[in-house]
Coordinates of C-alpha atoms in Angstrom, one line a residue:
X136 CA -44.3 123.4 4.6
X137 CA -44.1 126.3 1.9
X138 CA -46.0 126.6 -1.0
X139 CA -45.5 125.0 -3.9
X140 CA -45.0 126.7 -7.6
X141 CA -46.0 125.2 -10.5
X142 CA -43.3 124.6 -12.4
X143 CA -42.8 125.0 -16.5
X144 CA -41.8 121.3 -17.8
X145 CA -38.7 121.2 -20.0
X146 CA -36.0 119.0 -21.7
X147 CA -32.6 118.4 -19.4
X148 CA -30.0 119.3 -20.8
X149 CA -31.6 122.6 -22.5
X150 CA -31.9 126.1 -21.0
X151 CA -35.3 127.4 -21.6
X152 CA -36.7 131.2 -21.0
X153 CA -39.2 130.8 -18.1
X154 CA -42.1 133.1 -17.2
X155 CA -41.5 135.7 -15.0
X156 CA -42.7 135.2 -11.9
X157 CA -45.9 138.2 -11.0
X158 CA -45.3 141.0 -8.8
X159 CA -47.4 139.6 -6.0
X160 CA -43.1 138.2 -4.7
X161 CA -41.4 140.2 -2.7
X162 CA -41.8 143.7 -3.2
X163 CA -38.0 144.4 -2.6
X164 CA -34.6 142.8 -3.6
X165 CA -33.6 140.9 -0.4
X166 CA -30.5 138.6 0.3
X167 CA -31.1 135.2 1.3
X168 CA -31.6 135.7 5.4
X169 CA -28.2 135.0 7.3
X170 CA -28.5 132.4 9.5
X171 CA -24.8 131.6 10.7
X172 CA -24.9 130.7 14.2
X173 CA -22.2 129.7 16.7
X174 CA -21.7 127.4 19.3
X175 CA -24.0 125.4 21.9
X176 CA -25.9 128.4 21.7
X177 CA -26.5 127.6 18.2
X178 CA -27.7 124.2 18.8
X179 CA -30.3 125.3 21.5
X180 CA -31.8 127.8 19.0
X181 CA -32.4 125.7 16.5
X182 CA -33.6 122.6 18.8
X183 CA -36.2 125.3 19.4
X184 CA -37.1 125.6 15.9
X185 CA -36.4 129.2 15.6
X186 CA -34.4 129.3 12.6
X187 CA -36.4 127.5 10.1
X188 CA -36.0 128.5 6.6
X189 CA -39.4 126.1 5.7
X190 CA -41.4 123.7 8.0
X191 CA -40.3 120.3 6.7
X192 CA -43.3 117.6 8.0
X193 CA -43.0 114.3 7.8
X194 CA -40.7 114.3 11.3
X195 CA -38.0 116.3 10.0
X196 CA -35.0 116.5 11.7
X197 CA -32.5 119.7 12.1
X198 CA -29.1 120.0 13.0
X199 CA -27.0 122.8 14.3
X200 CA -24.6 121.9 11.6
X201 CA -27.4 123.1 8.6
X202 CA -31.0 121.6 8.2
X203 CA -31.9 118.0 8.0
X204 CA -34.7 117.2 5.9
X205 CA -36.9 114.4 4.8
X206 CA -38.5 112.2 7.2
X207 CA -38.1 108.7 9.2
X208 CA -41.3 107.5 8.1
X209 CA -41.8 106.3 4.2
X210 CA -44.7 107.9 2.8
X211 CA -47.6 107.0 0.7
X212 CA -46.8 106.3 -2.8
X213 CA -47.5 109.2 -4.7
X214 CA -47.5 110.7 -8.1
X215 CA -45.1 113.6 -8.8
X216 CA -43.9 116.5 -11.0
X217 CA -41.1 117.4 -12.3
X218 CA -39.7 119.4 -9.2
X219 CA -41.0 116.7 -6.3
X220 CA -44.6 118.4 -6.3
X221 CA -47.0 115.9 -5.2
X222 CA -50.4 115.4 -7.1
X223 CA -52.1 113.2 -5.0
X224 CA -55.3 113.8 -4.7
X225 CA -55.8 115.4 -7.6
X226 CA -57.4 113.4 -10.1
X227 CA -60.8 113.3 -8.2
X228 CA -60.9 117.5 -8.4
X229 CA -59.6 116.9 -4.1
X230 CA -57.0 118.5 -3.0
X231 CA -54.1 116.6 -0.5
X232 CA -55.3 115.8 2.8
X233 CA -51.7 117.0 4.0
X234 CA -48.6 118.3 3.1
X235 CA -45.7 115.9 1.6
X236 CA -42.6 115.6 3.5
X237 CA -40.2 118.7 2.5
X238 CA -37.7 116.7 0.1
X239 CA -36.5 120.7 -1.6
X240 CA -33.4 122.1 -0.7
X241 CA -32.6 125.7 -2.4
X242 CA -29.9 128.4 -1.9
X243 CA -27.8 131.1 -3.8
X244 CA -24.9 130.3 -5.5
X245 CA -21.9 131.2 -3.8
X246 CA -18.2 131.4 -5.3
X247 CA -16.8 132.8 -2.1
X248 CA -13.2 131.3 -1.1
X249 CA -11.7 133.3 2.2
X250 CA -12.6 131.3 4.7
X251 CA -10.4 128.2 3.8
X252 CA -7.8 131.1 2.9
X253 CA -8.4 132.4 6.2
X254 CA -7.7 128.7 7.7
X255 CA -4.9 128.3 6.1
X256 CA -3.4 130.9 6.8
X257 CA -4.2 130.1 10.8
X258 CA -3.0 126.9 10.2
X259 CA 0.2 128.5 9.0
X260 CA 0.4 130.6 12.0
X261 CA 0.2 127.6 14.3
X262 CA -3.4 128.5 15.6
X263 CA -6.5 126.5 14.6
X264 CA -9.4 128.6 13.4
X265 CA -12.2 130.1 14.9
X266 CA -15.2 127.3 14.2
X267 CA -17.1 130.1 13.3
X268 CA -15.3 131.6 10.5
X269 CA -15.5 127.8 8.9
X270 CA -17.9 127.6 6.0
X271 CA -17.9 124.1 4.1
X272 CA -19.0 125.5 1.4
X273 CA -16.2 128.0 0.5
X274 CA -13.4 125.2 1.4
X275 CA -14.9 122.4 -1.4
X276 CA -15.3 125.5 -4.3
X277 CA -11.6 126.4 -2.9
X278 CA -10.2 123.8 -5.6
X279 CA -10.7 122.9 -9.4
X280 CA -13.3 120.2 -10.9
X281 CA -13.9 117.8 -13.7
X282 CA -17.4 119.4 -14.6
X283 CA -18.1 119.7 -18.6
X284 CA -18.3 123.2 -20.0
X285 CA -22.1 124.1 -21.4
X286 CA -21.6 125.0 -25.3
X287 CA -23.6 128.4 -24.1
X288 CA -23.4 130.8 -21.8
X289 CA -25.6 129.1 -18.7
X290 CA -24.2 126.6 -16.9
X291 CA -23.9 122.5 -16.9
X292 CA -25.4 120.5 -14.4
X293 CA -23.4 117.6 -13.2
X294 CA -24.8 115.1 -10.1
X295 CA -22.7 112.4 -9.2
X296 CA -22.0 110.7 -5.8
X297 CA -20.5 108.0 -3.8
X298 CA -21.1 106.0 -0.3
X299 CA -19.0 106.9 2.6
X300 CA -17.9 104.5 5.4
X301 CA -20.9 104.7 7.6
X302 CA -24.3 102.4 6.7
X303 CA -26.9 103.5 4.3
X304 CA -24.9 107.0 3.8
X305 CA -23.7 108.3 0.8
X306 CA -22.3 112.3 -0.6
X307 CA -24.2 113.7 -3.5
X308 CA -22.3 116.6 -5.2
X309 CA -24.2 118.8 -7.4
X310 CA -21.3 120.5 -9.7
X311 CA -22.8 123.9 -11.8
X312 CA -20.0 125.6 -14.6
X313 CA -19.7 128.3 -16.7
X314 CA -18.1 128.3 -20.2
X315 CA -14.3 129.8 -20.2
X316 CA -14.5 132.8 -22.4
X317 CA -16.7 134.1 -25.4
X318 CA -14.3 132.8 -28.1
X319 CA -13.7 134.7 -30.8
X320 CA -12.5 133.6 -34.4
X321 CA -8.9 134.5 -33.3
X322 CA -9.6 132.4 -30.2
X323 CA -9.1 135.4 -27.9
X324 CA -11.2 136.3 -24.9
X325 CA -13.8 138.7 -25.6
X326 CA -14.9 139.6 -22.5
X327 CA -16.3 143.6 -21.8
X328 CA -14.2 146.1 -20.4
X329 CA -13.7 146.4 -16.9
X330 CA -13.9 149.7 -15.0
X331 CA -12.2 148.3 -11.5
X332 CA -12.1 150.8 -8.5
X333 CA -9.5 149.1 -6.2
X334 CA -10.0 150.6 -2.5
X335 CA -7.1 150.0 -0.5
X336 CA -6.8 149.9 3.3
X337 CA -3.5 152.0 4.4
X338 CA -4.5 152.1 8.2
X339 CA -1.9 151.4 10.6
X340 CA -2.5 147.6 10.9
X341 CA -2.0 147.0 7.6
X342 CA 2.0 147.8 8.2
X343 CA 2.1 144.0 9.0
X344 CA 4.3 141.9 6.5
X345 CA 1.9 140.1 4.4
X346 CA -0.8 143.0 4.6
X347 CA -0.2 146.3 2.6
X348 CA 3.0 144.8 1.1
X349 CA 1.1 142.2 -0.1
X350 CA -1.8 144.3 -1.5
X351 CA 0.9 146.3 -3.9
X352 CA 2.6 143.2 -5.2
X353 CA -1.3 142.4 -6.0
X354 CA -2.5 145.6 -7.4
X355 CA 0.9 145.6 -9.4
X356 CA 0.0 141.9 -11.0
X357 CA -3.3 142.8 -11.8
X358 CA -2.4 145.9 -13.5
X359 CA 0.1 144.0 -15.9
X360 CA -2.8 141.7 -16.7
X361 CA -5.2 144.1 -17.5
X362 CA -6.1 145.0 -21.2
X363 CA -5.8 148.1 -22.9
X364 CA -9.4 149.4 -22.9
X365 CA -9.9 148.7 -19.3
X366 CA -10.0 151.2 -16.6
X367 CA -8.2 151.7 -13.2
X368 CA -9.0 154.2 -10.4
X369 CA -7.3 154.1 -6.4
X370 CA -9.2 154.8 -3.6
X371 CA -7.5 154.9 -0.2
X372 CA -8.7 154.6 3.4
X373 CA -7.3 155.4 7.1
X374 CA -9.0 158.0 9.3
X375 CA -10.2 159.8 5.9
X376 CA -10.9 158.1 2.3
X377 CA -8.6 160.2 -0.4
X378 CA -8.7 159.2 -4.0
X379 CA -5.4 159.0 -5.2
X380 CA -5.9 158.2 -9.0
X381 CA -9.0 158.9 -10.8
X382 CA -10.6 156.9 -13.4
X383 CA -8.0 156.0 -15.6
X384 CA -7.8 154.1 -18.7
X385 CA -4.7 152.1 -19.1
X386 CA -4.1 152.6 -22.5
X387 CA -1.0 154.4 -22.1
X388 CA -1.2 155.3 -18.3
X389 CA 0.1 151.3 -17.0
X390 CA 3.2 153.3 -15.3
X391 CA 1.5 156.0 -14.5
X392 CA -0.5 153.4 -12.4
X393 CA 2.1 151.4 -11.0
X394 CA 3.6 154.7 -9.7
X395 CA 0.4 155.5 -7.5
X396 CA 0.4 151.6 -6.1
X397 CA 4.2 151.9 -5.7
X398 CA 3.2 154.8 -3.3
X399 CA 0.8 153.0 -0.9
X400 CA 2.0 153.9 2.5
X401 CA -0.1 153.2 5.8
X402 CA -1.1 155.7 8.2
X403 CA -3.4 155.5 11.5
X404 CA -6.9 154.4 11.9
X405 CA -9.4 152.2 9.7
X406 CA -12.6 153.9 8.9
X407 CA -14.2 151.4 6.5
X408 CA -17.2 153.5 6.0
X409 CA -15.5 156.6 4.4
X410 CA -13.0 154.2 1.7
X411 CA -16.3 152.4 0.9
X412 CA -18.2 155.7 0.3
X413 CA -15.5 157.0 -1.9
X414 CA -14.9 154.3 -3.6
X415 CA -18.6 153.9 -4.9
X416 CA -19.0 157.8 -5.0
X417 CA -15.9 157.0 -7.8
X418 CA -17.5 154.1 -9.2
X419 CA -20.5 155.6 -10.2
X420 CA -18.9 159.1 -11.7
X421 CA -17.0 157.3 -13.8
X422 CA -19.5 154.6 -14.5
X423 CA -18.7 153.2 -18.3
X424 CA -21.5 151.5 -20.0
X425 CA -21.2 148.1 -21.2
X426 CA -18.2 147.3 -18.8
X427 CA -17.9 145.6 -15.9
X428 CA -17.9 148.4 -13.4
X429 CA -16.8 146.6 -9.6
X430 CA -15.3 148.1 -7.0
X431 CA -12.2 146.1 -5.1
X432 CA -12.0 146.2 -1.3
X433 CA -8.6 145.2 -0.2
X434 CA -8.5 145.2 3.4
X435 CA -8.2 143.2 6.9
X436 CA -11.6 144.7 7.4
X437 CA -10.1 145.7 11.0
X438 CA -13.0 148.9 11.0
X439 CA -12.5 151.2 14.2
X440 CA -13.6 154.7 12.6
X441 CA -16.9 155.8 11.2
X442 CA -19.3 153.1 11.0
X443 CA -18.5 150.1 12.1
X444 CA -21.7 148.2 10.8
X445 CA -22.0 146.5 7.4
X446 CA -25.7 147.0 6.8
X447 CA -25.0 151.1 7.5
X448 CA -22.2 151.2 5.2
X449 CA -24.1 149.3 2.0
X450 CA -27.3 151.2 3.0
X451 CA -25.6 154.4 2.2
X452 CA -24.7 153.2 -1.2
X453 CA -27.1 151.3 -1.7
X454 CA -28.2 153.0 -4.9
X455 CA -24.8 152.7 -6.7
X456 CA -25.3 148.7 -6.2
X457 CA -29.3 148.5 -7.4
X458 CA -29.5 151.0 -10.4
X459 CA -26.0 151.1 -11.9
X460 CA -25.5 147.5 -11.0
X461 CA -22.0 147.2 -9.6
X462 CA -20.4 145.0 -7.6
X463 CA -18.2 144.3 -4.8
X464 CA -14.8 142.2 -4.4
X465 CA -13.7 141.8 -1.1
X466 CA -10.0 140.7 -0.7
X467 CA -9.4 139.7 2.8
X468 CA -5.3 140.2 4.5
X469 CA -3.5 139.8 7.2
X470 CA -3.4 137.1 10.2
X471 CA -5.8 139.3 12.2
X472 CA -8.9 139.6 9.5
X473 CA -12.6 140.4 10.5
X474 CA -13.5 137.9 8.6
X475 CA -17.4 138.2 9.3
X476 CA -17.2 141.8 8.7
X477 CA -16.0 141.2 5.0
X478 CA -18.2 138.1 4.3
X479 CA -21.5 140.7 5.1
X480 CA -19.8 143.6 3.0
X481 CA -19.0 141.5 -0.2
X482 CA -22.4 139.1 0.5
X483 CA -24.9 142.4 0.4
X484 CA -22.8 144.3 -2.1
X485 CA -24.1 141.6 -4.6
X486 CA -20.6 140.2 -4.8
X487 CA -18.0 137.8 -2.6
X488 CA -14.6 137.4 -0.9
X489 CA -11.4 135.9 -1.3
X490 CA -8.2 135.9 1.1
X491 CA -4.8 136.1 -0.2
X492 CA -1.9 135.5 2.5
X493 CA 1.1 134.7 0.1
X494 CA 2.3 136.1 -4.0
X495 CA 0.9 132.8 -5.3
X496 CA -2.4 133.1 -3.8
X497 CA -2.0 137.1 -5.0
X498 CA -1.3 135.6 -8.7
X499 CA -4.2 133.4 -8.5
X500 CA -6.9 135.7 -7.3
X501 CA -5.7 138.9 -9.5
X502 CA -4.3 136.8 -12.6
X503 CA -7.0 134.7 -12.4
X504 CA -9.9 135.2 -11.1
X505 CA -10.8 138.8 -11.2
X506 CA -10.4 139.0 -15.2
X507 CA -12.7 135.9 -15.2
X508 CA -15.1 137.7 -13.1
X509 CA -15.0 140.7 -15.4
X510 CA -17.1 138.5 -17.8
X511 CA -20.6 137.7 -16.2
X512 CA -22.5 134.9 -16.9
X513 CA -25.6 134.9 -15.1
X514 CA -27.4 137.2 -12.2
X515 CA -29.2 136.1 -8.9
X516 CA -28.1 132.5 -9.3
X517 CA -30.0 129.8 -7.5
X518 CA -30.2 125.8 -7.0
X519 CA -32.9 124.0 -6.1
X520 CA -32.1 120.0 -5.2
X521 CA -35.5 118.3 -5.3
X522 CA -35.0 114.6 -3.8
X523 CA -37.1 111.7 -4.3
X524 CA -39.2 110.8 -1.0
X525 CA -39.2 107.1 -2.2
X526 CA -35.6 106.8 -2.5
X527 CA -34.2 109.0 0.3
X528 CA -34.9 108.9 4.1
X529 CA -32.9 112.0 5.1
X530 CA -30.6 114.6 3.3
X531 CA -28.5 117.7 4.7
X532 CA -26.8 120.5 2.2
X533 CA -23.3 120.4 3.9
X534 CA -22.5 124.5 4.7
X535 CA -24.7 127.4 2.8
X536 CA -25.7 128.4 5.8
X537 CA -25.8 131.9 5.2
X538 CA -26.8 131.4 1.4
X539 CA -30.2 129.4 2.3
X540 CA -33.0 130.5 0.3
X541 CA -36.7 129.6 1.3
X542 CA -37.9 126.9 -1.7
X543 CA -41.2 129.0 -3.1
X544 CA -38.5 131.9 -3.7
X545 CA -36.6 129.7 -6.2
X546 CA -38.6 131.5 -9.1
X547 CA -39.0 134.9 -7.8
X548 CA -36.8 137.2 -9.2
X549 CA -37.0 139.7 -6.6
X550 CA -35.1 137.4 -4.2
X551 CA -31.1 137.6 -5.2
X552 CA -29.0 134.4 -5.8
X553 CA -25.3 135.1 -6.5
X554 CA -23.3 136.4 -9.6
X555 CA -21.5 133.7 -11.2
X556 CA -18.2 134.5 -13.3
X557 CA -17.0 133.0 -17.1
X558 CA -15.0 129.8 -16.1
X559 CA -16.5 129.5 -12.5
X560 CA -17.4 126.0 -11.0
X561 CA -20.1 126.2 -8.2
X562 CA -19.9 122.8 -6.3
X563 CA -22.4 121.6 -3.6
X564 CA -22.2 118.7 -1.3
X565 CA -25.1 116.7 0.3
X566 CA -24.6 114.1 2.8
X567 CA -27.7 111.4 1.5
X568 CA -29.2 108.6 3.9
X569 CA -30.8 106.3 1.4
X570 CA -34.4 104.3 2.2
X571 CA -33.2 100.5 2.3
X572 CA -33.6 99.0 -1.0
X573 CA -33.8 102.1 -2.4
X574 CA -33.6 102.1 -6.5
X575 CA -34.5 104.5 -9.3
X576 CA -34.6 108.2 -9.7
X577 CA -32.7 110.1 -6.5
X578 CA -32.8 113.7 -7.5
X579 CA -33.4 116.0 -10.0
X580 CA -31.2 119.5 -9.5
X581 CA -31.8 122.9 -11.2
X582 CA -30.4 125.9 -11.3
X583 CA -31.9 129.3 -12.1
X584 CA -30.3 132.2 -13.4
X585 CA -31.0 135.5 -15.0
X586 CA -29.2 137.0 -18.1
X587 CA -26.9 139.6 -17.2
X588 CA -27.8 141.8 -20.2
X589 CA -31.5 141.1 -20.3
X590 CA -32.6 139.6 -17.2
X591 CA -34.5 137.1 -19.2
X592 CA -34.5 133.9 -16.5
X593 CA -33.1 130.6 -17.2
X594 CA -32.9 127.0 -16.2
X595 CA -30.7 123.6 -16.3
X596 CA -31.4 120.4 -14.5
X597 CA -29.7 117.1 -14.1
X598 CA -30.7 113.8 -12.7
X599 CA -29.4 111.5 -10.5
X600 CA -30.4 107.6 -10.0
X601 CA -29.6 105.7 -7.0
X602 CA -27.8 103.2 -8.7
X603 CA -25.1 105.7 -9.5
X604 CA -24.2 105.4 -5.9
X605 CA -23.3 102.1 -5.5
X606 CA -19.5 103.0 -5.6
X607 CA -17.3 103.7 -2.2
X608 CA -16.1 107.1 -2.2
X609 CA -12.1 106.3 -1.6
X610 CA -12.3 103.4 -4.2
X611 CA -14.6 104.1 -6.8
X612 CA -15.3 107.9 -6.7
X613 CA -13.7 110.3 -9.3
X614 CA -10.3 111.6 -8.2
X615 CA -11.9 115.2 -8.1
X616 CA -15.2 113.8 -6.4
X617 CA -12.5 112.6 -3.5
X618 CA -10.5 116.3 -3.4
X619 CA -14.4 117.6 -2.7
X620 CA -15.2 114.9 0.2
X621 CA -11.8 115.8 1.5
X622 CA -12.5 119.6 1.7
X623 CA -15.9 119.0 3.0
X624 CA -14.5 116.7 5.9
X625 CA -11.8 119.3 6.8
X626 CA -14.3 121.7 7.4
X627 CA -16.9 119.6 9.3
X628 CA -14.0 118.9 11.2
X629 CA -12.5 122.2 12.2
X630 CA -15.7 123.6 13.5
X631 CA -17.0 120.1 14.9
X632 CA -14.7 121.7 17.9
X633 CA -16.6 123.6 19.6
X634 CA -19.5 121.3 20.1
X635 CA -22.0 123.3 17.9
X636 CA -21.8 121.0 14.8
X637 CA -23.2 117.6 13.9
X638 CA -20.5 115.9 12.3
X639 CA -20.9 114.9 8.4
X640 CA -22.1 111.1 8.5
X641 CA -18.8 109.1 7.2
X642 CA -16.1 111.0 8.1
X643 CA -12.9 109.6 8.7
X644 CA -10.0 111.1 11.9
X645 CA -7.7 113.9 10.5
X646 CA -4.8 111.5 10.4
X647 CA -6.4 109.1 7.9
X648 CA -8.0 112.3 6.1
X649 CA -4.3 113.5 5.1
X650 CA -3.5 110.3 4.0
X651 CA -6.2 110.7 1.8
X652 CA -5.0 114.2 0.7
X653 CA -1.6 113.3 0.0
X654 CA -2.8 110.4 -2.4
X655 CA -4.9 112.7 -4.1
X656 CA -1.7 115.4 -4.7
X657 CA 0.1 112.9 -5.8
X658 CA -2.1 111.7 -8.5
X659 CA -3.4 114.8 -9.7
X660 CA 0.3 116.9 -9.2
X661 CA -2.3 119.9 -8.2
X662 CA -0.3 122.0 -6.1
X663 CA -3.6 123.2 -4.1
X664 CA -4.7 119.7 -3.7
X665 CA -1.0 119.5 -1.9
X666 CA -1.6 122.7 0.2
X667 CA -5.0 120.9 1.5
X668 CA -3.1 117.9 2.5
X669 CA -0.4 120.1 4.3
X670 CA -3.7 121.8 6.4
X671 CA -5.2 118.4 7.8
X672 CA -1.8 117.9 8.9
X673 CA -1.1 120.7 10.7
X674 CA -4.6 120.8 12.2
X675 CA -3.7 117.3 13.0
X676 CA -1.3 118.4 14.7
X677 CA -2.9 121.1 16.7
X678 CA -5.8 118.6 18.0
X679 CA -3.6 116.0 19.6

């Protein structure tokens, strides 16, 4: 069982500056530790025990499918903080005779969407996807919620849930949001400046329709949405990295940068390395203070030149990333896409991925997205779920697997959590097994996050009682609470395949899941909601 903090009490509902934590941490910025693992292999590992984040006690159970925790056995009535620290013992000077069962569950935030892009796609192709390029989490924040905004520039917390089919389980869904936008008396977005370094893939597989085409008609989009005072340069990569247009700000120069991405044209091999170099090696020359300064990978991440690693590559520009603070985009193409290889790029560059396979999906992500993404809200983002051990038998955080962070690093700021957009949601998804009778408090979750501009560290919680999941989750649950069970059950499902995932406890045969999805594109006329529903079918129709 890990250590336990103490924790500074405070009021939901209001973000308080927290003491930072002392320099006996970590004595280095790590990323959470990447624990994907695939297949039966997988399962053998962790039966073993050799993949623990924390020791849960209390007869903790794991799954290859993330980490079960809480135990069979109800224990002693106990005392608590705020946080699920126990203080029994304590009031005789004693200290506890042993360790509470591990009822924390704490990861980074993660806004990453290309891997139900990536399925999608697949799907599209008539091909189901690789299980292991399935990652829950990125197909649930894949679609809009109904979270309320926060009136400052942290986040809201929102915990809500439902019971599912099967006996004594229900889905918790801790939702985290950002406020769209600063707001200004006009009413018009005042977010910084961007400085954007787009580096472009123009290796020979990128001649596929749907690959470098694609990546002009979305360089193009973005540069008609960009605002005067930001910045554009163009990296590009084959066997050699060439810049084609330096720093540029587009304040008369839009045409002159249409005419570079116009020109795009591939050429032979993909050397990852030396447009990743180059890029940065741009970045920071023309680094502009008080912007957003990020550099854009566009690639299928396809990497046969130079190195072919993703820790060598972000090693060698490490420094650009640590002291002048910019990130990384990764925008995934084409139907053959190293998915992994991008993940680890944009996921240690202190940044994420998306996929785009279509102009809509292009519109969205450039259009969309990026500008939002322009306009930090908060730094090393973390949750922290603590559930109540007199309530709740057993919980499981559906996907993160990869985003885990162990729960006495929730409030050390030397351990990175994610960056976190203006106008992002952050959804995660808990499948709950409930103590028979169970009533009163559930959960309490919390996020932490750091400033942008100062790195003074903040916190929100929200609160969840078991009575609030006395609904059924096709019947009573919130139309946008359904589209997130959906998502979540399309992903257990896809990579359920290959025998190396538990299933999530409710979950209904893809057949009846569509059903589900067309009902729920029907009432809510969201187109995505009626791409999801078009998936599950054709998956459907690819299992039998």
């Amino acid at each position: 069982m890990e250590p336990h903090e103490d924790r500074t009490p405070g009021t939901p509902g209001t973000p308080r500056t927290l003491r930072t934590p002392s320099a006996s941490g970590a004595s280095r910025r790590t990323r959470p530790a990447r624990r994907r693992t695939y297949g039966r292999l997988a399962a053998a590992l962790l039966a073993g025990g050799l993949l623990l984040t924390g020791c849960g006690a209390g007869g903790a159970d794991r799954t290859s499918d993330g980490e079960w925790k809480g135990g069979d056995a109800k224990p002693r009535p106990s005392a608590s903080r705020p946080g699920g620290e126990s203080t029994e013992g304590e009031s005789d000077g004693r200290r506890p005779t042993g360790p509470p069962a591990d009822y924390l569950s704490t990861f980074a935030l993660d806004v990453d969407t290309a891997s139900y892009g990536y399925a999608r796609r697949t799907l599209a192709d008539g091909k189901l996807p690789d299980p292991a390029t399935v990652r829950p989490e990125e197909f649930v924040n894949s679609f809009r919620q109904d979270y309320q905004q926060p009136d400052g520039d942290g986040f809201s917390v929102t915990v809500d849930g439902a019971r599912t089919t099967e006996a004594n389980w229900s889905l918790v869904r801790v939702g985290l949001a950002t406020r769209v936008g600063n707001g200004g008396a006009d009413g018009a977005e005042a977010r910084p400046p961007a400085a954007l370094t787009f580096v472009v893939d123009v290796s020979g597989s990128m001649a596929e329709p749907g690959r470098l085409d694609l990546v002009r008609t979305s360089m193009g989009l973005m540069t008609d949405e960009l605002r005067e005072d930001d910045s554009v340069a163009v990296v590009t990569f084959s066997g050699k990295a060439e810049t084609r247009l330096p720093m540029t700000r587009v304040e008369g120069h839009r045409d002159r940068i249409h005419e570079v991405i116009a020109a795009l044209r591939t050429a032979d091999s993909t050397n990852v390395e030396a447009g990743v170099t180059r890029g940065y090696e741009v970045a920071v020359e023309s680094l502009r203070p008080g912007a957003t300064n990020r550099v854009v990978l566009l690639s299928d991440a396809l990497a046969n030149t130079g190195a072919t690693s993703a820790d060598t590559i972000l090693n060698r520009i490490g420094q650009a990333r640590t002291k002048h603070g910019i990130t990384l985009l990764g925008v995934g193409v084409g139907s053959e896409y190293n998915d992994a290889f991008m993940e680890q790029l944009a996921d240690r560059g202190d940044g994420h991925t998306t996929y785009v396979s279509d102009k809509e999906g292009a519109r969205k992500v450039f259009c969309q997205d990026l500008p939002a993404q322009v306009q930090l809200r908060a730094r090393d983002a973390k949750a922290q779920v603590a559930f109540d051990p007199q309530t709740v038998e057993r919980f499981r955080l559906i996907g993160y697997d990869d985003r885990r962070v162990a729960d006495g690093d929730f409030r050390n700021n030397n351990v990175d959590g994610g960056e976190v957009g203006s106008g992002h949601s952050v959804t995660a998804l808990y499948a709950v097994r409930l103590r028979p009778g169970a009533s009163g408090h559930l959960a309490t979750a919390t996020v932490r996050w750091l400033d942008p501009r100062t790195r003074a560290p903040h916190e929100e919680s929200g609160k969840i009682e078991a009575a609030a999941l006395s609904g059924d989750v096709w019947a009573s649950a919130s139309t946008r609470f359904q589209v997130t069970a959906v998502a979540a059950y399309f992903a257990s499902a896809l990579r359920e395949r290959d025998g190396g995932w538990e299933r999530v406890p409710g979950a209904v045969p893809l057949g009846s899941l569509a059903g589900h999805a067309d009902r729920l594109a029907g009432s809510t006329e969201d187109p995505a909601v009626r791409q999801l529903a078009q998936a599950v079918r054709q998956a459907r129709g690819l299992t039998g």
